[in-house]
Each structure stands twice: as structure tokens, then as C-alpha cells.
Coordinates of C-alpha atoms in Angstrom, one line a residue:
X1 CA -65.7 -21.9 36.6
X2 CA -64.3 -24.9 34.6
X3 CA -66.3 -24.0 31.6
X4 CA -65.3 -20.5 31.6
X5 CA -61.4 -21.6 32.0
X6 CA -61.9 -24.0 29.2
X7 CA -63.4 -21.7 26.8
X8 CA -60.8 -19.1 27.6
X9 CA -58.1 -21.6 27.1
X10 CA -59.8 -22.9 23.9
X11 CA -59.9 -19.4 22.5
X12 CA -56.2 -18.8 23.5
X13 CA -55.2 -21.9 21.6
X14 CA -57.4 -20.8 18.7
X15 CA -56.0 -17.3 18.6
X16 CA -52.5 -18.6 18.9
X17 CA -53.1 -21.1 16.1
X18 CA -54.5 -18.4 13.8
X19 CA -51.6 -16.2 14.4
X20 CA -48.9 -18.8 13.8
X21 CA -50.9 -20.1 10.5
X22 CA -51.0 -16.2 9.6
X23 CA -47.2 -15.9 10.2
X24 CA -46.6 -19.1 8.4
X25 CA -48.4 -17.9 5.3
X26 CA -46.5 -14.5 5.3
X27 CA -43.2 -16.0 5.4
X28 CA -44.1 -18.6 2.7
X29 CA -45.2 -15.8 0.6
X30 CA -42.2 -13.6 1.5
X31 CA -40.0 -16.4 1.0
X32 CA -41.5 -17.0 -2.6
X33 CA -40.8 -13.4 -3.5
X34 CA -37.5 -13.0 -1.7
X35 CA -35.3 -13.7 -4.7
X36 CA -36.7 -10.4 -6.5
X37 CA -34.3 -8.1 -4.5
X38 CA -31.6 -10.1 -5.4
X39 CA -32.6 -10.2 -9.0
X40 CA -33.3 -6.6 -8.8
X41 CA -29.6 -5.8 -7.7
X42 CA -28.2 -8.2 -10.1
X43 CA -30.1 -6.3 -12.9
X44 CA -29.0 -3.0 -11.6
X45 CA -25.4 -3.5 -10.3
X46 CA -24.3 -7.0 -11.4
X47 CA -24.8 -6.4 -14.9
X48 CA -25.4 -10.1 -15.4
X49 CA -21.6 -10.6 -15.6
X50 CA -20.9 -13.3 -13.0
X51 CA -17.1 -13.6 -14.1
X52 CA -16.5 -9.8 -13.9
X53 CA -14.2 -8.8 -11.0
X54 CA -15.9 -5.8 -9.2
X55 CA -14.2 -2.4 -9.9
X56 CA -11.8 -1.5 -7.0
X57 CA -10.5 2.1 -6.7
X58 CA -6.9 2.7 -7.6
X59 CA -5.8 3.3 -3.9
X60 CA -7.5 -0.2 -3.1
X61 CA -4.9 -2.0 -5.4
X62 CA -1.3 -2.5 -4.1
X63 CA 1.2 -2.5 -7.0
X64 CA 3.8 -4.4 -4.8
X65 CA 3.6 -6.0 -1.3
X66 CA 0.4 -6.1 0.1
X67 CA -0.9 -8.2 3.2
X68 CA -0.2 -12.0 2.9
X69 CA -3.5 -12.8 4.6
X70 CA -7.1 -11.7 5.2
X71 CA -9.5 -13.1 7.8
X72 CA -13.0 -12.4 6.8
X73 CA -15.6 -13.1 9.3
X74 CA -19.3 -13.8 8.4
X75 CA -21.9 -13.7 11.1
X76 CA -24.7 -16.0 11.8
X77 CA -28.4 -15.4 11.2
X78 CA -28.9 -14.1 14.6
X79 CA -27.4 -10.6 13.6
X80 CA -29.0 -8.1 11.6
X81 CA -26.2 -5.6 10.8
X82 CA -22.5 -5.7 9.7
X83 CA -22.0 -3.3 12.7
X84 CA -23.6 -5.1 15.5
X85 CA -21.7 -8.2 16.2
X86 CA -22.3 -10.0 19.2
X87 CA -19.8 -9.3 22.3
X88 CA -18.3 -12.9 21.9
X89 CA -17.9 -12.4 18.2
X90 CA -16.2 -9.3 18.6
X91 CA -14.1 -10.8 21.3
X92 CA -13.3 -13.7 19.1
X93 CA -12.0 -11.4 16.3
X94 CA -10.0 -9.2 18.8
X95 CA -8.2 -12.6 20.1
X96 CA -7.5 -13.7 16.4
X97 CA -6.2 -10.1 15.3
X98 CA -3.8 -10.4 18.2
X99 CA -2.7 -13.9 17.6
X100 CA -2.1 -13.5 13.7
X101 CA -0.8 -10.0 13.4
X102 CA 0.1 -10.6 9.7
X103 CA -3.6 -11.0 8.7
X104 CA -6.1 -8.4 8.0
X105 CA -9.2 -8.9 9.8
X106 CA -12.7 -7.9 7.9
X107 CA -15.6 -7.8 10.1
X108 CA -17.9 -5.6 8.2
X109 CA -19.5 -8.0 5.8
X110 CA -23.1 -8.6 6.2
X111 CA -24.0 -12.0 4.5
X112 CA -27.7 -11.7 4.3
X113 CA -27.8 -9.3 1.6
X114 CA -26.4 -9.4 -2.0
X115 CA -25.3 -6.1 -1.6
X116 CA -24.3 -6.3 2.3
X117 CA -27.2 -3.8 3.2
X118 CA -28.1 -4.5 6.8
X119 CA -31.7 -4.8 7.4
X120 CA -32.1 -1.3 9.0
X121 CA -31.1 -0.2 5.6
X122 CA -34.0 -2.0 3.7
X123 CA -37.3 -0.1 3.7
X124 CA -39.5 -3.1 4.2
X125 CA -37.8 -4.3 7.3
X126 CA -36.4 -1.0 8.9
X127 CA -39.6 -0.5 11.1
X128 CA -39.0 -4.0 12.5
X129 CA -35.4 -3.3 12.9
X130 CA -36.2 -0.3 14.9
X131 CA -38.7 -2.1 17.1
X132 CA -36.2 -4.8 17.7
X133 CA -33.5 -2.0 18.8
X134 CA -36.0 -0.5 21.2
X135 CA -37.0 -3.6 22.7
X136 CA -33.4 -4.8 23.1
X137 CA -33.7 -8.4 23.9
X138 CA -32.4 -11.2 21.4
X139 CA -35.5 -13.0 21.6
X140 CA -38.3 -10.5 21.0
X141 CA -40.7 -11.1 18.3
X142 CA -39.3 -8.4 16.0
X143 CA -35.9 -9.9 16.1
X144 CA -37.3 -13.4 15.4
X145 CA -38.9 -12.1 12.3
X146 CA -35.6 -10.6 11.1
X147 CA -33.8 -13.8 11.8
X148 CA -36.3 -15.8 9.7
X149 CA -35.6 -13.3 6.9
X150 CA -32.0 -14.3 7.2
X151 CA -32.8 -17.8 7.1
X152 CA -34.3 -17.3 3.6
X153 CA -31.2 -15.6 2.4
X154 CA -29.3 -18.9 3.2
X155 CA -31.9 -20.6 1.2
X156 CA -31.1 -18.2 -1.7
X157 CA -27.4 -18.7 -1.4
X158 CA -28.0 -22.3 -1.6
X159 CA -30.4 -22.4 -4.6
X160 CA -29.2 -23.3 -8.0
X161 CA -31.5 -20.9 -9.7
X162 CA -30.6 -17.6 -7.7
X163 CA -27.5 -18.6 -6.0
X164 CA -25.3 -17.4 -8.8
X165 CA -26.5 -13.8 -8.5
X166 CA -26.5 -13.8 -4.6
X167 CA -23.1 -15.3 -4.2
X168 CA -21.7 -13.1 -6.6
X169 CA -23.0 -10.1 -4.9
X170 CA -21.6 -11.2 -1.7
X171 CA -18.3 -12.1 -3.1
X172 CA -18.1 -8.7 -4.7
X173 CA -18.6 -7.1 -1.2
X174 CA -16.2 -9.2 0.4
X175 CA -13.5 -8.2 -2.2
X176 CA -14.4 -4.4 -1.7
X177 CA -14.4 -4.7 2.0
X178 CA -10.9 -6.5 2.0
X179 CA -9.5 -4.0 -0.3
X180 CA -10.7 -0.9 1.9
X181 CA -9.2 -2.8 4.9
X182 CA -5.8 -3.0 3.2
X183 CA -5.0 -2.6 -0.6
X184 CA -4.7 -5.9 -2.4
X185 CA -1.9 -7.1 -4.7
X186 CA -3.5 -8.4 -7.7
X187 CA -0.3 -9.8 -8.8
X188 CA 0.8 -11.4 -5.6
X189 CA 3.1 -14.4 -5.8
X190 CA 2.6 -16.6 -3.8
X191 CA -1.0 -16.0 -3.6
X192 CA -2.7 -14.3 -0.6
X193 CA -4.2 -16.4 2.0
X194 CA -8.0 -15.7 2.2
X195 CA -9.5 -17.4 5.4
X196 CA -13.3 -17.0 5.7
X197 CA -14.7 -17.9 9.1
X198 CA -18.5 -18.2 8.8
X199 CA -20.9 -19.2 11.8
X200 CA -24.4 -20.6 11.3
X201 CA -25.6 -19.3 7.9
X202 CA -22.4 -17.5 7.4
X203 CA -20.4 -20.7 6.4
X204 CA -23.0 -21.3 3.5
X205 CA -22.4 -17.8 2.2
X206 CA -18.7 -18.2 2.6
X207 CA -18.7 -21.3 0.5
X208 CA -21.0 -19.7 -2.0
X209 CA -18.9 -16.7 -2.5
X210 CA -15.3 -18.8 -2.7
X211 CA -15.5 -19.7 -6.4
X212 CA -16.0 -15.9 -7.5
X213 CA -13.3 -14.9 -5.0
X214 CA -10.9 -17.6 -6.5
X215 CA -11.6 -16.4 -10.0
X216 CA -11.1 -12.6 -9.4
X217 CA -8.4 -12.5 -6.9
X218 CA -4.9 -14.2 -6.5
X219 CA -6.0 -16.1 -3.4
X220 CA -5.9 -19.5 -1.7
X221 CA -9.2 -19.7 0.3
X222 CA -9.7 -21.7 3.5
X223 CA -13.1 -21.8 4.9
X224 CA -13.7 -22.3 8.6
X225 CA -17.3 -23.3 9.5
X226 CA -18.2 -22.7 13.1
X227 CA -21.2 -24.6 13.8
X228 CA -22.1 -23.7 10.1
X229 CA -25.2 -25.0 8.1
X230 CA -24.4 -25.4 4.3
X231 CA -25.6 -27.4 1.4
X232 CA -22.5 -29.3 0.3
X233 CA -22.4 -28.0 -3.4
X234 CA -20.8 -24.6 -3.7
X235 CA -17.3 -23.8 -2.7
X236 CA -15.6 -27.1 -2.2
X237 CA -13.7 -27.0 -5.5
X238 CA -12.7 -23.4 -5.0
X239 CA -11.5 -23.8 -1.4
X240 CA -8.0 -25.3 -0.6
X241 CA -9.5 -26.7 2.8
X242 CA -12.8 -26.6 4.6
X243 CA -12.7 -27.2 8.5
X244 CA -16.1 -27.5 10.2
X245 CA -16.1 -27.1 14.1
X246 CA -19.2 -28.7 15.6
X247 CA -20.2 -28.7 19.3
X248 CA -21.8 -31.7 21.1
X249 CA -24.9 -29.6 22.1
X250 CA -25.4 -28.1 18.8
X251 CA -28.5 -29.6 17.0
X252 CA -28.7 -27.0 14.5
X253 CA -25.5 -28.0 13.0
X254 CA -27.2 -31.3 11.9
X255 CA -29.8 -29.5 9.8
X256 CA -27.5 -29.1 7.0
X257 CA -26.6 -32.7 6.8
X258 CA -30.3 -33.8 7.2
X259 CA -32.0 -31.4 4.5
X260 CA -29.4 -31.0 1.8
X261 CA -29.2 -34.2 -0.5
X262 CA -25.5 -33.4 -1.4
X263 CA -24.7 -34.0 2.3
X264 CA -26.0 -37.4 2.1
X265 CA -23.7 -40.2 2.2
X266 CA -25.0 -42.0 -0.7
X267 CA -24.7 -38.9 -2.9
X268 CA -21.4 -40.3 -3.6
X269 CA -20.3 -37.8 -6.3
X270 CA -21.4 -34.5 -4.8
X271 CA -18.7 -31.9 -4.0
X272 CA -19.0 -32.4 -0.3
X273 CA -18.5 -36.1 -0.4
X274 CA -15.6 -35.7 -2.6
X275 CA -14.0 -33.2 -0.4
X276 CA -14.8 -35.4 2.7
X277 CA -13.3 -38.7 1.2
X278 CA -10.1 -36.7 0.1
X279 CA -9.6 -34.8 3.5
X280 CA -10.3 -31.5 1.9
X281 CA -13.2 -31.4 4.4
X282 CA -12.4 -31.9 7.9
X283 CA -14.8 -31.8 10.8
X284 CA -13.5 -31.2 14.4
X285 CA -15.2 -31.4 17.4
X286 CA -15.2 -28.3 19.4
X287 CA -16.5 -29.2 22.7
X288 CA -19.8 -29.1 24.7
X289 CA -21.0 -26.0 22.5
X290 CA -24.5 -25.1 21.8
X291 CA -25.4 -23.4 18.6
X292 CA -25.6 -19.8 20.0
X293 CA -26.2 -18.0 23.4
X294 CA -24.0 -18.0 26.5
X295 CA -23.0 -21.8 25.8
X296 CA -22.6 -21.2 22.1
X297 CA -19.3 -21.1 20.2
X298 CA -18.8 -17.3 21.2
X299 CA -20.5 -17.7 24.7
X300 CA -18.6 -16.5 27.7
X301 CA -20.2 -18.8 30.5
X302 CA -17.5 -20.7 32.3
X303 CA -17.1 -24.4 31.2
X304 CA -14.4 -26.9 32.3
X305 CA -11.7 -27.5 29.6
X306 CA -10.1 -30.6 28.6
X307 CA -7.3 -30.2 31.2
X308 CA -10.1 -30.0 33.9
X309 CA -9.3 -26.1 34.3
X310 CA -12.0 -23.5 34.2
X311 CA -12.4 -21.8 30.8
X312 CA -15.1 -20.3 28.7
X313 CA -17.0 -21.5 25.6
X314 CA -15.4 -18.7 23.5
X315 CA -11.8 -19.8 24.8
X316 CA -12.6 -23.5 23.7
X317 CA -13.5 -22.1 20.1
X318 CA -10.4 -20.0 20.1
X319 CA -8.3 -22.9 21.1
X320 CA -9.7 -25.2 18.2
X321 CA -9.4 -22.5 15.6
X322 CA -5.9 -21.4 16.7
X323 CA -4.8 -25.1 16.6
X324 CA -5.5 -25.3 12.8
X325 CA -2.3 -26.0 10.7
X326 CA -3.2 -23.0 8.4
X327 CA -1.6 -20.5 10.6
X328 CA 1.9 -22.1 10.8
X329 CA 3.1 -20.3 7.6
X330 CA 1.6 -17.0 8.1

């Protein structure tokens, strides 16, 4: 009997090892060719003109007035569509919209595609997306594959070879979705306040898009990283301020500071370290948050607040974000 169990266990381990190896090789191969879709978009729609503002329809441009503020939300790698925000993320945006009525909230930017196409609209991943939707759980294998696909897009955004094409594409989508939500005054004086809140990999994409948006639109940019992972190169010279909320239980938050040399303390002249020394980058402890889930930044599990009163993880995040000084003049 022991021999039979040992053989079965050995075979199971061997099959699992082969499966993991095959998946690893697949993702390595796919990640190697992942830039092709971005470069294809760049050739067809970007025209290689990184400094050219995307064309906006006439009804998307205000000749006078216009909103003084936009809040653009860029979701994390766990989402696979610009129309499928997690319940906690949707609740966060509803609360922010009520708290800052002068600010137009833009929630329909999918940051893991240069053209903001969700994975359900991409033929190669459509079948996985359909399987993921049928299964319905957040940890099913199909959704995990899609999340891995999103991780490669973060790498593209941070890559000094392909990042210009990718980040320009996302910036163009942000500008278009802002204008669709409320017409932009291209001659605004004072400048429009553009607040980009990115969670997880959305923070990297927000920073990557910032230089283009600053160049194209009359905006002052603030980036709010909520447990964000970012490389420390792009965006710090374009943003007026970068706030980074980090939870005590969020180990993913530390990945960026470990794998990106521009985040290391001894890379003295990197944009991140210059911003850190000047106070332009400000880390803020958000509480006992984990990276995601019911105890994540948008989780709705109960937790004890600083005053000892019961609250939720989402409410702790809202408290920290709404306490930022950027809202005082809006």
C-alpha cells in the first residue's frame, strides 16, 4: 500500500512539475512577444508621434469654463475589464464622487492595454475570459492566467524600449475618456487638476502616462498610489505630487522597491529618489491593509480604527485619501 501511495504521489508531483514548467515556458515565450500588440497599435494608430495630442471631437472641447478637476481611477491587475470594477473599488469611487462634487470621476480606463481594450475584446484571450466569467471565482486558473497577462503589461509600461508606445496609448485613452465624461477646456487658466489614483499596477501606468498628459493638456497632475507597484523612473518629473499609500500587511507593495534599481537608495540621481528627497513623493501608512481581498485597500471586512471604533478596510483607505491636502482648493 505504501508503495502504491508513493508511486501515486511521485506521479502527481511529476505531473504538477511538468504543468508548472510548461506554464512557465508559455508565459516566458508570450512575455517575449507581448510588445508586438503594443507596437502593432503604435504603427496603426500612434503614427510614431509621441508628442501629438489625440484628436478630440469638437463636443469634447470646452471653449470656456469646464470642470476644474478630474479623478481618473486605474484599477489593479486583478481586474480584466474597464466595466468590471470590484465592489470595493466601485464603492470607493462613489464615496469620492460624493466627497468632491467639483471633480469629474473617470472609471472606464483599462490600464493593461495600449488601446484600453479589455481582455474579453482580444481574440487570443477571449476564450479564457469567457471561462473565467463562467467559473465566477476570483482565484480560478483562467483568471490567474489573465492576471499574469496584466503583469506583463506593467513590465511593458516600465520598459525603456516599449514604454513610450505603451504609455502614450494609455495617456491618449485617458484624455479621450476625460473629454467624454466632461468637455475639457484646452485653454484653462488656472490649470485643471488631474488626479490619477492607481492601485497595484495601475500606479505604474498612471506614472507612465503622466508626461504625455502634462504635454497635451493644461493640467497639474497628482498621482495617488494605493498599494502601487512602480519603477521609479517615469512620471515623477511630470507630477506635482505623488502620494503612496501602503498597508502593513501588503508585501506586494515592496516588490517595486526590490526589483527596480531606480527605487534603490543608492541610485541617488533617479527620478524617484530626487522626488523622495524633495518631498514630491510622500509615502503614507494606510493601516493594516493587505494588497487585495477582503482585507485589502478596498476590502469591506470589519477592522478596528485608530480611535478604537469599528470600521472597514475600505473606510480606512477613504479616510487616508480624503485627508490629503490636494482637496482643500477644489
